[in-house]
Amino acid sequence: MTAIYLIGLREGLEITLVVSILVAFLVKSDRRHLLKWVWAGVAAAAAISIGFATLLEVGATELSFEQQETFEAVASFVAVAFVTWMIFWMRRMARRMAAELRGKLEEAIQVGTFAVAGMAFLAVIREGLETSILFYAAAQGAKDTAQPLIGISLGLLTAVVLGWLLYASAIRINLTKFFTWTGALLVLVAAGIFKYGVHDLQESGLVPGLNTYAFDLTKALPPDAWYAELLRGMFNFTPQPTVLETIAWVGYGIPVLVLFLLPLLRKQQPAAPKPAPEPAGTSA
């Protein structure tokens, strides 16, 4: 539930930031009559995203066991691709998102009211579909409980509250730092989803090695222990992974995390000291 909460918080905050920027621009420019079109676009995007998530869940139940495992593997890999693209994009765009959205909205206003609704719809639908795919992929290990639904709901609710507080200027947070550190956590979550996708391929029989384990920590991490459940829920860490699962987790998680944090690490490196100027009259 913790990993899914983080997904809901991260994706939900992106959505609420987009909506709050659009709303604030219309309010400050005395165009409140266009707000209904923004909310219409947001509502349409939310409805399609919820329908897409439902379609994923219902469609998977109609498949055989092998087909379902393959479908879940594909969904996991698509989710990993989405989250990888999203965290790098947000790291780059966090500082200039507001200016770009305001410019696009101004252009849409010149076209007409339906263009305003369409602009709000397009701004939200991408995040909504991403959330649906990430939710489906991350919830595969807990199908028989309500925890995934609770986690995503709490994450989105927290994002809505934060977005409203930001809009009302009640709090100010450094969005660049927020997206950096939540992005780093999501890299580890995505590594777990990628590992789960490999496991699904092994379950379906398309990839061998289902019973070839890399290590066995079941004595140190009993499956029913709360800390083992926390590791499994957050990072899909299992005490007895297969060799291919371990390779998948390390092969994705370590390189992507290093690439994501590399600009931050470069900023923290001390600048090289400048050479002291030579005293006058000492030149050869």
PDB file of C-alpha atoms in Angstrom:
ATOM      1  CA  MET A   1       0.000   0.000   0.000  1.00  0.00           C
ATOM      2  CA  THR A   2       2.920   2.365   0.735  1.00  0.00           C
ATOM      3  CA  ALA A   3       4.315   2.087  -2.793  1.00  0.00           C
ATOM      4  CA  ILE A   4       0.885   2.655  -4.332  1.00  0.00           C
ATOM      5  CA  TYR A   5       0.321   5.605  -1.983  1.00  0.00           C
ATOM      6  CA  LEU A   6       3.559   7.127  -3.286  1.00  0.00           C
ATOM      7  CA  ILE A   7       2.411   6.614  -6.875  1.00  0.00           C
ATOM      8  CA  GLY A   8      -0.934   8.270  -6.104  1.00  0.00           C
ATOM      9  CA  LEU A   9       0.772  11.163  -4.305  1.00  0.00           C
ATOM     10  CA  ARG A  10       3.314  11.789  -7.031  1.00  0.00           C
ATOM     11  CA  GLU A  11       0.939  11.485  -9.990  1.00  0.00           C
ATOM     12  CA  GLY A  12      -1.872  13.234  -8.127  1.00  0.00           C
ATOM     13  CA  LEU A  13       0.319  16.191  -7.253  1.00  0.00           C
ATOM     14  CA  GLU A  14       1.302  16.598 -10.895  1.00  0.00           C
ATOM     15  CA  ILE A  15      -2.395  16.657 -11.833  1.00  0.00           C
ATOM     16  CA  THR A  16      -3.348  19.102  -9.074  1.00  0.00           C
ATOM     17  CA  LEU A  17      -0.416  21.369  -9.967  1.00  0.00           C
ATOM     18  CA  VAL A  18      -1.537  21.473 -13.593  1.00  0.00           C
ATOM     19  CA  VAL A  19      -5.144  22.209 -12.631  1.00  0.00           C
ATOM     20  CA  SER A  20      -4.222  24.819 -10.005  1.00  0.00           C
ATOM     21  CA  ILE A  21      -1.972  26.646 -12.502  1.00  0.00           C
ATOM     22  CA  LEU A  22      -4.782  26.761 -15.065  1.00  0.00           C
ATOM     23  CA  VAL A  23      -7.359  27.891 -12.491  1.00  0.00           C
ATOM     24  CA  ALA A  24      -5.065  30.533 -10.991  1.00  0.00           C
ATOM     25  CA  PHE A  25      -4.297  31.941 -14.457  1.00  0.00           C
ATOM     26  CA  LEU A  26      -7.990  32.295 -15.320  1.00  0.00           C
ATOM     27  CA  VAL A  27      -8.838  33.838 -11.952  1.00  0.00           C
ATOM     28  CA  LYS A  28      -5.988  36.358 -12.045  1.00  0.00           C
ATOM     29  CA  SER A  29      -6.775  37.337 -15.634  1.00  0.00           C
ATOM     30  CA  ASP A  30     -10.463  37.875 -14.726  1.00  0.00           C
ATOM     31  CA  ARG A  31     -11.733  35.027 -16.900  1.00  0.00           C
ATOM     32  CA  ARG A  32     -13.689  33.098 -14.304  1.00  0.00           C
ATOM     33  CA  HIS A  33     -16.398  32.315 -16.861  1.00  0.00           C
ATOM     34  CA  LEU A  34     -13.962  29.852 -18.469  1.00  0.00           C
ATOM     35  CA  LEU A  35     -13.416  27.841 -15.285  1.00  0.00           C
ATOM     36  CA  LYS A  36     -16.357  25.543 -16.070  1.00  0.00           C
ATOM     37  CA  TRP A  37     -14.607  24.490 -19.267  1.00  0.00           C
ATOM     38  CA  VAL A  38     -11.413  23.672 -17.383  1.00  0.00           C
ATOM     39  CA  TRP A  39     -13.374  21.539 -14.907  1.00  0.00           C
ATOM     40  CA  ALA A  40     -15.239  19.875 -17.782  1.00  0.00           C
ATOM     41  CA  GLY A  41     -11.946  18.841 -19.357  1.00  0.00           C
ATOM     42  CA  VAL A  42     -10.612  17.614 -16.001  1.00  0.00           C
ATOM     43  CA  ALA A  43     -13.793  15.591 -15.336  1.00  0.00           C
ATOM     44  CA  ALA A  44     -13.660  13.968 -18.781  1.00  0.00           C
ATOM     45  CA  ALA A  45     -10.002  13.019 -18.301  1.00  0.00           C
ATOM     46  CA  ALA A  46     -10.724  11.579 -14.834  1.00  0.00           C
ATOM     47  CA  ALA A  47     -13.658   9.523 -16.149  1.00  0.00           C
ATOM     48  CA  ILE A  48     -11.604   8.055 -18.998  1.00  0.00           C
ATOM     49  CA  SER A  49      -8.702   7.252 -16.641  1.00  0.00           C
ATOM     50  CA  ILE A  50     -10.998   5.427 -14.197  1.00  0.00           C
ATOM     51  CA  GLY A  51     -12.638   3.567 -17.080  1.00  0.00           C
ATOM     52  CA  PHE A  52      -9.223   2.583 -18.433  1.00  0.00           C
ATOM     53  CA  ALA A  53      -8.161   1.219 -15.032  1.00  0.00           C
ATOM     54  CA  THR A  54     -11.406  -0.772 -14.800  1.00  0.00           C
ATOM     55  CA  LEU A  55     -10.897  -2.111 -18.321  1.00  0.00           C
ATOM     56  CA  LEU A  56      -7.403  -3.307 -17.421  1.00  0.00           C
ATOM     57  CA  GLU A  57      -8.678  -5.156 -14.361  1.00  0.00           C
ATOM     58  CA  VAL A  58     -11.767  -6.685 -16.019  1.00  0.00           C
ATOM     59  CA  GLY A  59      -9.976  -7.593 -19.235  1.00  0.00           C
ATOM     60  CA  ALA A  60      -7.257  -9.508 -17.413  1.00  0.00           C
ATOM     61  CA  THR A  61      -9.795 -11.757 -15.640  1.00  0.00           C
ATOM     62  CA  GLU A  62     -11.044 -13.116 -18.986  1.00  0.00           C
ATOM     63  CA  LEU A  63      -7.653 -14.599 -19.854  1.00  0.00           C
ATOM     64  CA  SER A  64      -6.171 -17.999 -19.060  1.00  0.00           C
ATOM     65  CA  PHE A  65      -3.511 -18.234 -16.343  1.00  0.00           C
ATOM     66  CA  GLU A  66      -0.601 -18.114 -18.805  1.00  0.00           C
ATOM     67  CA  GLN A  67      -2.205 -15.288 -20.800  1.00  0.00           C
ATOM     68  CA  GLN A  68      -2.967 -13.350 -17.629  1.00  0.00           C
ATOM     69  CA  GLU A  69       0.626 -13.644 -16.420  1.00  0.00           C
ATOM     70  CA  THR A  70       1.884 -12.473 -19.814  1.00  0.00           C
ATOM     71  CA  PHE A  71      -0.585  -9.571 -19.813  1.00  0.00           C
ATOM     72  CA  GLU A  72       0.530  -8.534 -16.330  1.00  0.00           C
ATOM     73  CA  ALA A  73       4.174  -8.718 -17.407  1.00  0.00           C
ATOM     74  CA  VAL A  74       3.511  -6.451 -20.384  1.00  0.00           C
ATOM     75  CA  ALA A  75       1.568  -4.032 -18.145  1.00  0.00           C
ATOM     76  CA  SER A  76       4.497  -3.989 -15.716  1.00  0.00           C
ATOM     77  CA  PHE A  77       7.017  -3.178 -18.454  1.00  0.00           C
ATOM     78  CA  VAL A  78       4.768  -0.444 -19.886  1.00  0.00           C
ATOM     79  CA  ALA A  79       4.390   1.006 -16.373  1.00  0.00           C
ATOM     80  CA  VAL A  80       8.168   1.014 -15.907  1.00  0.00           C
ATOM     81  CA  ALA A  81       8.611   2.807 -19.241  1.00  0.00           C
ATOM     82  CA  PHE A  82       5.997   5.394 -18.237  1.00  0.00           C
ATOM     83  CA  VAL A  83       7.431   6.063 -14.787  1.00  0.00           C
ATOM     84  CA  THR A  84      11.008   6.277 -16.121  1.00  0.00           C
ATOM     85  CA  TRP A  85      10.023   8.818 -18.749  1.00  0.00           C
ATOM     86  CA  MET A  86       7.865  10.723 -16.258  1.00  0.00           C
ATOM     87  CA  ILE A  87      10.459  11.183 -13.513  1.00  0.00           C
ATOM     88  CA  PHE A  88      13.135  12.431 -15.930  1.00  0.00           C
ATOM     89  CA  TRP A  89      10.618  14.717 -17.658  1.00  0.00           C
ATOM     90  CA  MET A  90       9.417  16.193 -14.366  1.00  0.00           C
ATOM     91  CA  ARG A  91      12.972  16.749 -13.161  1.00  0.00           C
ATOM     92  CA  ARG A  92      13.581  18.841 -16.264  1.00  0.00           C
ATOM     93  CA  MET A  93      10.189  20.602 -16.419  1.00  0.00           C
ATOM     94  CA  ALA A  94       9.421  21.339 -12.750  1.00  0.00           C
ATOM     95  CA  ARG A  95      10.806  24.879 -12.874  1.00  0.00           C
ATOM     96  CA  ARG A  96       9.159  26.030 -16.100  1.00  0.00           C
ATOM     97  CA  MET A  97       5.892  24.045 -16.019  1.00  0.00           C
ATOM     98  CA  ALA A  98       3.764  27.030 -14.950  1.00  0.00           C
ATOM     99  CA  ALA A  99       5.009  29.317 -17.718  1.00  0.00           C
ATOM    100  CA  GLU A 100       4.446  26.695 -20.419  1.00  0.00           C
ATOM    101  CA  LEU A 101       0.924  25.884 -19.225  1.00  0.00           C
ATOM    102  CA  ARG A 102      -0.041  29.555 -19.068  1.00  0.00           C
ATOM    103  CA  GLY A 103       1.236  30.074 -22.612  1.00  0.00           C
ATOM    104  CA  LYS A 104      -0.725  27.099 -23.951  1.00  0.00           C
ATOM    105  CA  LEU A 105      -3.873  28.199 -22.125  1.00  0.00           C
ATOM    106  CA  GLU A 106      -3.601  31.706 -23.567  1.00  0.00           C
ATOM    107  CA  GLU A 107      -3.403  30.189 -27.039  1.00  0.00           C
ATOM    108  CA  ALA A 108      -6.424  27.969 -26.306  1.00  0.00           C
ATOM    109  CA  ILE A 109      -8.459  30.970 -25.112  1.00  0.00           C
ATOM    110  CA  GLN A 110      -7.855  32.672 -28.453  1.00  0.00           C
ATOM    111  CA  VAL A 111      -9.261  29.610 -30.253  1.00  0.00           C
ATOM    112  CA  GLY A 112     -12.436  29.213 -28.160  1.00  0.00           C
ATOM    113  CA  THR A 113     -14.038  27.668 -25.069  1.00  0.00           C
ATOM    114  CA  PHE A 114     -13.858  24.093 -26.362  1.00  0.00           C
ATOM    115  CA  ALA A 115     -10.125  24.541 -26.867  1.00  0.00           C
ATOM    116  CA  VAL A 116      -9.834  25.503 -23.185  1.00  0.00           C
ATOM    117  CA  ALA A 117     -11.618  22.295 -22.171  1.00  0.00           C
ATOM    118  CA  GLY A 118      -9.472  20.309 -24.597  1.00  0.00           C
ATOM    119  CA  MET A 119      -6.286  21.827 -23.226  1.00  0.00           C
ATOM    120  CA  ALA A 120      -7.273  20.949 -19.637  1.00  0.00           C
ATOM    121  CA  PHE A 121      -8.289  17.462 -20.802  1.00  0.00           C
ATOM    122  CA  LEU A 122      -4.950  16.809 -22.543  1.00  0.00           C
ATOM    123  CA  ALA A 123      -2.986  18.189 -19.596  1.00  0.00           C
ATOM    124  CA  VAL A 124      -4.698  15.760 -17.193  1.00  0.00           C
ATOM    125  CA  ILE A 125      -5.353  12.663 -19.318  1.00  0.00           C
ATOM    126  CA  ARG A 126      -1.672  11.770 -19.700  1.00  0.00           C
ATOM    127  CA  GLU A 127      -1.174  11.731 -15.947  1.00  0.00           C
ATOM    128  CA  GLY A 128      -4.466   9.888 -15.452  1.00  0.00           C
ATOM    129  CA  LEU A 129      -3.606   7.082 -17.880  1.00  0.00           C
ATOM    130  CA  GLU A 130      -0.116   6.811 -16.387  1.00  0.00           C
ATOM    131  CA  THR A 131      -1.661   6.491 -12.925  1.00  0.00           C
ATOM    132  CA  SER A 132      -4.019   3.750 -14.159  1.00  0.00           C
ATOM    133  CA  ILE A 133      -1.196   1.677 -15.648  1.00  0.00           C
ATOM    134  CA  LEU A 134       1.106   2.196 -12.653  1.00  0.00           C
ATOM    135  CA  PHE A 135      -1.707   1.310 -10.247  1.00  0.00           C
ATOM    136  CA  TYR A 136      -2.540  -1.877 -12.138  1.00  0.00           C
ATOM    137  CA  ALA A 137       1.095  -2.961 -12.351  1.00  0.00           C
ATOM    138  CA  ALA A 138       1.912  -2.159  -8.709  1.00  0.00           C
ATOM    139  CA  ALA A 139      -1.249  -3.794  -7.339  1.00  0.00           C
ATOM    140  CA  GLN A 140      -0.658  -7.240  -8.871  1.00  0.00           C
ATOM    141  CA  GLY A 141       0.814  -8.654  -5.667  1.00  0.00           C
ATOM    142  CA  ALA A 142      -2.232  -7.733  -3.565  1.00  0.00           C
ATOM    143  CA  LYS A 143      -5.260  -8.557  -5.693  1.00  0.00           C
ATOM    144  CA  ASP A 144      -7.360 -10.027  -2.897  1.00  0.00           C
ATOM    145  CA  THR A 145      -7.183  -7.043  -0.544  1.00  0.00           C
ATOM    146  CA  ALA A 146      -8.439  -3.474  -0.564  1.00  0.00           C
ATOM    147  CA  GLN A 147      -4.996  -2.092   0.280  1.00  0.00           C
ATOM    148  CA  PRO A 148      -4.105  -1.003  -3.295  1.00  0.00           C
ATOM    149  CA  LEU A 149      -7.374   0.937  -3.605  1.00  0.00           C
ATOM    150  CA  ILE A 150      -6.876   2.488  -0.164  1.00  0.00           C
ATOM    151  CA  GLY A 151      -3.276   3.412  -0.996  1.00  0.00           C
ATOM    152  CA  ILE A 152      -4.085   5.094  -4.317  1.00  0.00           C
ATOM    153  CA  SER A 153      -7.076   6.906  -2.790  1.00  0.00           C
ATOM    154  CA  LEU A 154      -5.038   8.237   0.138  1.00  0.00           C
ATOM    155  CA  GLY A 155      -2.232   9.300  -2.201  1.00  0.00           C
ATOM    156  CA  LEU A 156      -4.598  11.184  -4.504  1.00  0.00           C
ATOM    157  CA  LEU A 157      -6.413  12.742  -1.551  1.00  0.00           C
ATOM    158  CA  THR A 158      -3.131  13.942  -0.061  1.00  0.00           C
ATOM    159  CA  ALA A 159      -2.164  15.389  -3.448  1.00  0.00           C
ATOM    160  CA  VAL A 160      -5.478  17.260  -3.683  1.00  0.00           C
ATOM    161  CA  VAL A 161      -4.981  18.748  -0.208  1.00  0.00           C
ATOM    162  CA  LEU A 162      -1.395  19.774  -1.031  1.00  0.00           C
ATOM    163  CA  GLY A 163      -2.505  21.245  -4.338  1.00  0.00           C
ATOM    164  CA  TRP A 164      -5.249  23.284  -2.655  1.00  0.00           C
ATOM    165  CA  LEU A 165      -2.840  24.538   0.005  1.00  0.00           C
ATOM    166  CA  LEU A 166      -0.336  25.524  -2.668  1.00  0.00           C
ATOM    167  CA  TYR A 167      -3.063  27.312  -4.610  1.00  0.00           C
ATOM    168  CA  ALA A 168      -4.177  29.146  -1.472  1.00  0.00           C
ATOM    169  CA  SER A 169      -0.517  29.997  -0.696  1.00  0.00           C
ATOM    170  CA  ALA A 170      -0.913  28.451   2.747  1.00  0.00           C
ATOM    171  CA  ILE A 171       2.309  26.479   2.253  1.00  0.00           C
ATOM    172  CA  ARG A 172       5.291  26.704  -0.048  1.00  0.00           C
ATOM    173  CA  ILE A 173       7.422  23.693  -0.914  1.00  0.00           C
ATOM    174  CA  ASN A 174      10.421  23.371  -3.158  1.00  0.00           C
ATOM    175  CA  LEU A 175       8.841  21.460  -6.038  1.00  0.00           C
ATOM    176  CA  THR A 176      12.210  20.726  -7.637  1.00  0.00           C
ATOM    177  CA  LYS A 177      13.411  18.965  -4.462  1.00  0.00           C
ATOM    178  CA  PHE A 178      10.050  17.242  -3.999  1.00  0.00           C
ATOM    179  CA  PHE A 179      10.079  15.759  -7.491  1.00  0.00           C
ATOM    180  CA  THR A 180      13.749  14.830  -7.152  1.00  0.00           C
ATOM    181  CA  TRP A 181      13.383  12.785  -3.976  1.00  0.00           C
ATOM    182  CA  THR A 182      10.023  11.251  -4.825  1.00  0.00           C
ATOM    183  CA  GLY A 183      11.477  10.482  -8.251  1.00  0.00           C
ATOM    184  CA  ALA A 184      14.389   8.637  -6.640  1.00  0.00           C
ATOM    185  CA  LEU A 185      11.943   6.576  -4.567  1.00  0.00           C
ATOM    186  CA  LEU A 186       9.868   5.867  -7.669  1.00  0.00           C
ATOM    187  CA  VAL A 187      12.961   4.537  -9.448  1.00  0.00           C
ATOM    188  CA  LEU A 188      13.197   1.884  -6.725  1.00  0.00           C
ATOM    189  CA  VAL A 189       9.452   1.227  -6.975  1.00  0.00           C
ATOM    190  CA  ALA A 190       9.790   0.883 -10.766  1.00  0.00           C
ATOM    191  CA  ALA A 191      12.685  -1.543 -10.281  1.00  0.00           C
ATOM    192  CA  GLY A 192      10.346  -3.672  -8.191  1.00  0.00           C
ATOM    193  CA  ILE A 193       7.631  -3.509 -10.860  1.00  0.00           C
ATOM    194  CA  PHE A 194      10.194  -4.494 -13.507  1.00  0.00           C
ATOM    195  CA  LYS A 195      11.272  -7.425 -11.340  1.00  0.00           C
ATOM    196  CA  TYR A 196       7.630  -8.454 -10.943  1.00  0.00           C
ATOM    197  CA  GLY A 197       7.192  -8.370 -14.716  1.00  0.00           C
ATOM    198  CA  VAL A 198      10.096 -10.782 -15.127  1.00  0.00           C
ATOM    199  CA  HIS A 199       8.532 -13.038 -12.495  1.00  0.00           C
ATOM    200  CA  ASP A 200       5.233 -12.988 -14.435  1.00  0.00           C
ATOM    201  CA  LEU A 201       7.062 -14.055 -17.595  1.00  0.00           C
ATOM    202  CA  GLN A 202       8.579 -16.930 -15.649  1.00  0.00           C
ATOM    203  CA  GLU A 203       5.142 -17.846 -14.282  1.00  0.00           C
ATOM    204  CA  SER A 204       3.729 -17.869 -17.812  1.00  0.00           C
ATOM    205  CA  GLY A 205       6.481 -20.226 -18.990  1.00  0.00           C
ATOM    206  CA  LEU A 206       7.870 -17.799 -21.575  1.00  0.00           C
ATOM    207  CA  VAL A 207      11.083 -17.292 -19.582  1.00  0.00           C
ATOM    208  CA  PRO A 208      12.903 -20.121 -17.744  1.00  0.00           C
ATOM    209  CA  GLY A 209      14.409 -20.125 -14.264  1.00  0.00           C
ATOM    210  CA  LEU A 210      11.309 -19.960 -12.056  1.00  0.00           C
ATOM    211  CA  ASN A 211      12.863 -22.330  -9.521  1.00  0.00           C
ATOM    212  CA  THR A 212      16.450 -21.063  -9.833  1.00  0.00           C
ATOM    213  CA  TYR A 213      16.905 -18.802  -6.824  1.00  0.00           C
ATOM    214  CA  ALA A 214      19.607 -16.175  -6.372  1.00  0.00           C
ATOM    215  CA  PHE A 215      19.516 -16.396  -2.562  1.00  0.00           C
ATOM    216  CA  ASP A 216      17.215 -17.383   0.295  1.00  0.00           C
ATOM    217  CA  LEU A 217      16.596 -14.961   3.186  1.00  0.00           C
ATOM    218  CA  THR A 218      13.299 -16.436   4.369  1.00  0.00           C
ATOM    219  CA  LYS A 219      14.752 -17.163   7.828  1.00  0.00           C
ATOM    220  CA  ALA A 220      15.955 -13.587   8.298  1.00  0.00           C
ATOM    221  CA  LEU A 221      12.900 -12.095   6.579  1.00  0.00           C
ATOM    222  CA  PRO A 222       9.859 -14.266   7.337  1.00  0.00           C
ATOM    223  CA  PRO A 223       7.129 -13.556   4.750  1.00  0.00           C
ATOM    224  CA  ASP A 224       4.583 -12.774   7.481  1.00  0.00           C
ATOM    225  CA  ALA A 225       6.843 -10.232   9.259  1.00  0.00           C
ATOM    226  CA  TRP A 226       5.822  -6.563   8.977  1.00  0.00           C
ATOM    227  CA  TYR A 227       9.273  -5.442   7.817  1.00  0.00           C
ATOM    228  CA  ALA A 228       9.342  -8.107   5.098  1.00  0.00           C
ATOM    229  CA  GLU A 229       5.879  -6.968   3.993  1.00  0.00           C
ATOM    230  CA  LEU A 230       7.065  -3.340   3.941  1.00  0.00           C
ATOM    231  CA  LEU A 231      10.047  -4.209   1.724  1.00  0.00           C
ATOM    232  CA  ARG A 232       7.840  -6.241  -0.574  1.00  0.00           C
ATOM    233  CA  GLY A 233       5.193  -3.525  -0.779  1.00  0.00           C
ATOM    234  CA  MET A 234       7.601  -0.650  -1.394  1.00  0.00           C
ATOM    235  CA  PHE A 235      10.289  -2.200  -3.575  1.00  0.00           C
ATOM    236  CA  ASN A 236       8.898  -5.678  -4.409  1.00  0.00           C
ATOM    237  CA  PHE A 237      11.795  -7.189  -2.482  1.00  0.00           C
ATOM    238  CA  THR A 238      11.206 -10.875  -1.836  1.00  0.00           C
ATOM    239  CA  PRO A 239      13.396 -13.035   0.439  1.00  0.00           C
ATOM    240  CA  GLN A 240      13.713 -15.771  -2.215  1.00  0.00           C
ATOM    241  CA  PRO A 241      13.977 -14.163  -5.671  1.00  0.00           C
ATOM    242  CA  THR A 242      15.019 -15.950  -8.811  1.00  0.00           C
ATOM    243  CA  VAL A 243      18.312 -15.178 -10.509  1.00  0.00           C
ATOM    244  CA  LEU A 244      16.599 -13.353 -13.391  1.00  0.00           C
ATOM    245  CA  GLU A 245      14.438 -11.313 -10.998  1.00  0.00           C
ATOM    246  CA  THR A 246      17.542 -10.172  -9.128  1.00  0.00           C
ATOM    247  CA  ILE A 247      19.349  -9.293 -12.362  1.00  0.00           C
ATOM    248  CA  ALA A 248      16.284  -7.340 -13.514  1.00  0.00           C
ATOM    249  CA  TRP A 249      16.007  -5.349 -10.250  1.00  0.00           C
ATOM    250  CA  VAL A 250      19.709  -4.484 -10.086  1.00  0.00           C
ATOM    251  CA  GLY A 251      20.086  -3.998 -13.849  1.00  0.00           C
ATOM    252  CA  TYR A 252      17.305  -1.416 -13.940  1.00  0.00           C
ATOM    253  CA  GLY A 253      17.429   0.159 -10.474  1.00  0.00           C
ATOM    254  CA  ILE A 254      21.126   0.983 -10.070  1.00  0.00           C
ATOM    255  CA  PRO A 255      21.863   2.555 -13.506  1.00  0.00           C
ATOM    256  CA  VAL A 256      18.605   4.541 -13.638  1.00  0.00           C
ATOM    257  CA  LEU A 257      19.022   5.807 -10.068  1.00  0.00           C
ATOM    258  CA  VAL A 258      22.595   6.935 -10.805  1.00  0.00           C
ATOM    259  CA  LEU A 259      21.517   8.723 -14.009  1.00  0.00           C
ATOM    260  CA  PHE A 260      18.604  10.372 -12.224  1.00  0.00           C
ATOM    261  CA  LEU A 261      20.683  11.644  -9.286  1.00  0.00           C
ATOM    262  CA  LEU A 262      23.778  12.520 -11.334  1.00  0.00           C
ATOM    263  CA  PRO A 263      22.892  16.238 -11.778  1.00  0.00           C
ATOM    264  CA  LEU A 264      22.263  16.525  -8.031  1.00  0.00           C
ATOM    265  CA  LEU A 265      25.581  14.857  -7.222  1.00  0.00           C
ATOM    266  CA  ARG A 266      27.409  17.183  -9.613  1.00  0.00           C
ATOM    267  CA  LYS A 267      25.902  20.254  -7.937  1.00  0.00           C
ATOM    268  CA  GLN A 268      27.104  19.063  -4.538  1.00  0.00           C
ATOM    269  CA  GLN A 269      30.700  18.614  -5.672  1.00  0.00           C
ATOM    270  CA  PRO A 270      32.927  21.489  -4.457  1.00  0.00           C
ATOM    271  CA  ALA A 271      34.228  23.709  -7.202  1.00  0.00           C
ATOM    272  CA  ALA A 272      37.908  23.365  -8.035  1.00  0.00           C
ATOM    273  CA  PRO A 273      39.979  26.138  -6.377  1.00  0.00           C
ATOM    274  CA  LYS A 274      41.219  28.807  -8.738  1.00  0.00           C
ATOM    275  CA  PRO A 275      45.012  29.099  -9.027  1.00  0.00           C
ATOM    276  CA  ALA A 276      46.482  31.989  -7.062  1.00  0.00           C
ATOM    277  CA  PRO A 277      47.683  34.886  -9.243  1.00  0.00           C
ATOM    278  CA  GLU A 278      51.417  35.204  -9.647  1.00  0.00           C
ATOM    279  CA  PRO A 279      53.055  38.128  -7.806  1.00  0.00           C
ATOM    280  CA  ALA A 280      53.945  41.085 -10.003  1.00  0.00           C
ATOM    281  CA  GLY A 281      57.500  41.125 -11.333  1.00  0.00           C
ATOM    282  CA  THR A 282      58.117  37.371 -11.104  1.00  0.00           C
ATOM    283  CA  SER A 283      57.505  36.491 -14.725  1.00  0.00           C
ATOM    284  CA  ALA A 284      60.402  34.993 -16.606  1.00  0.00           C
TER     285      ALA A 284
END
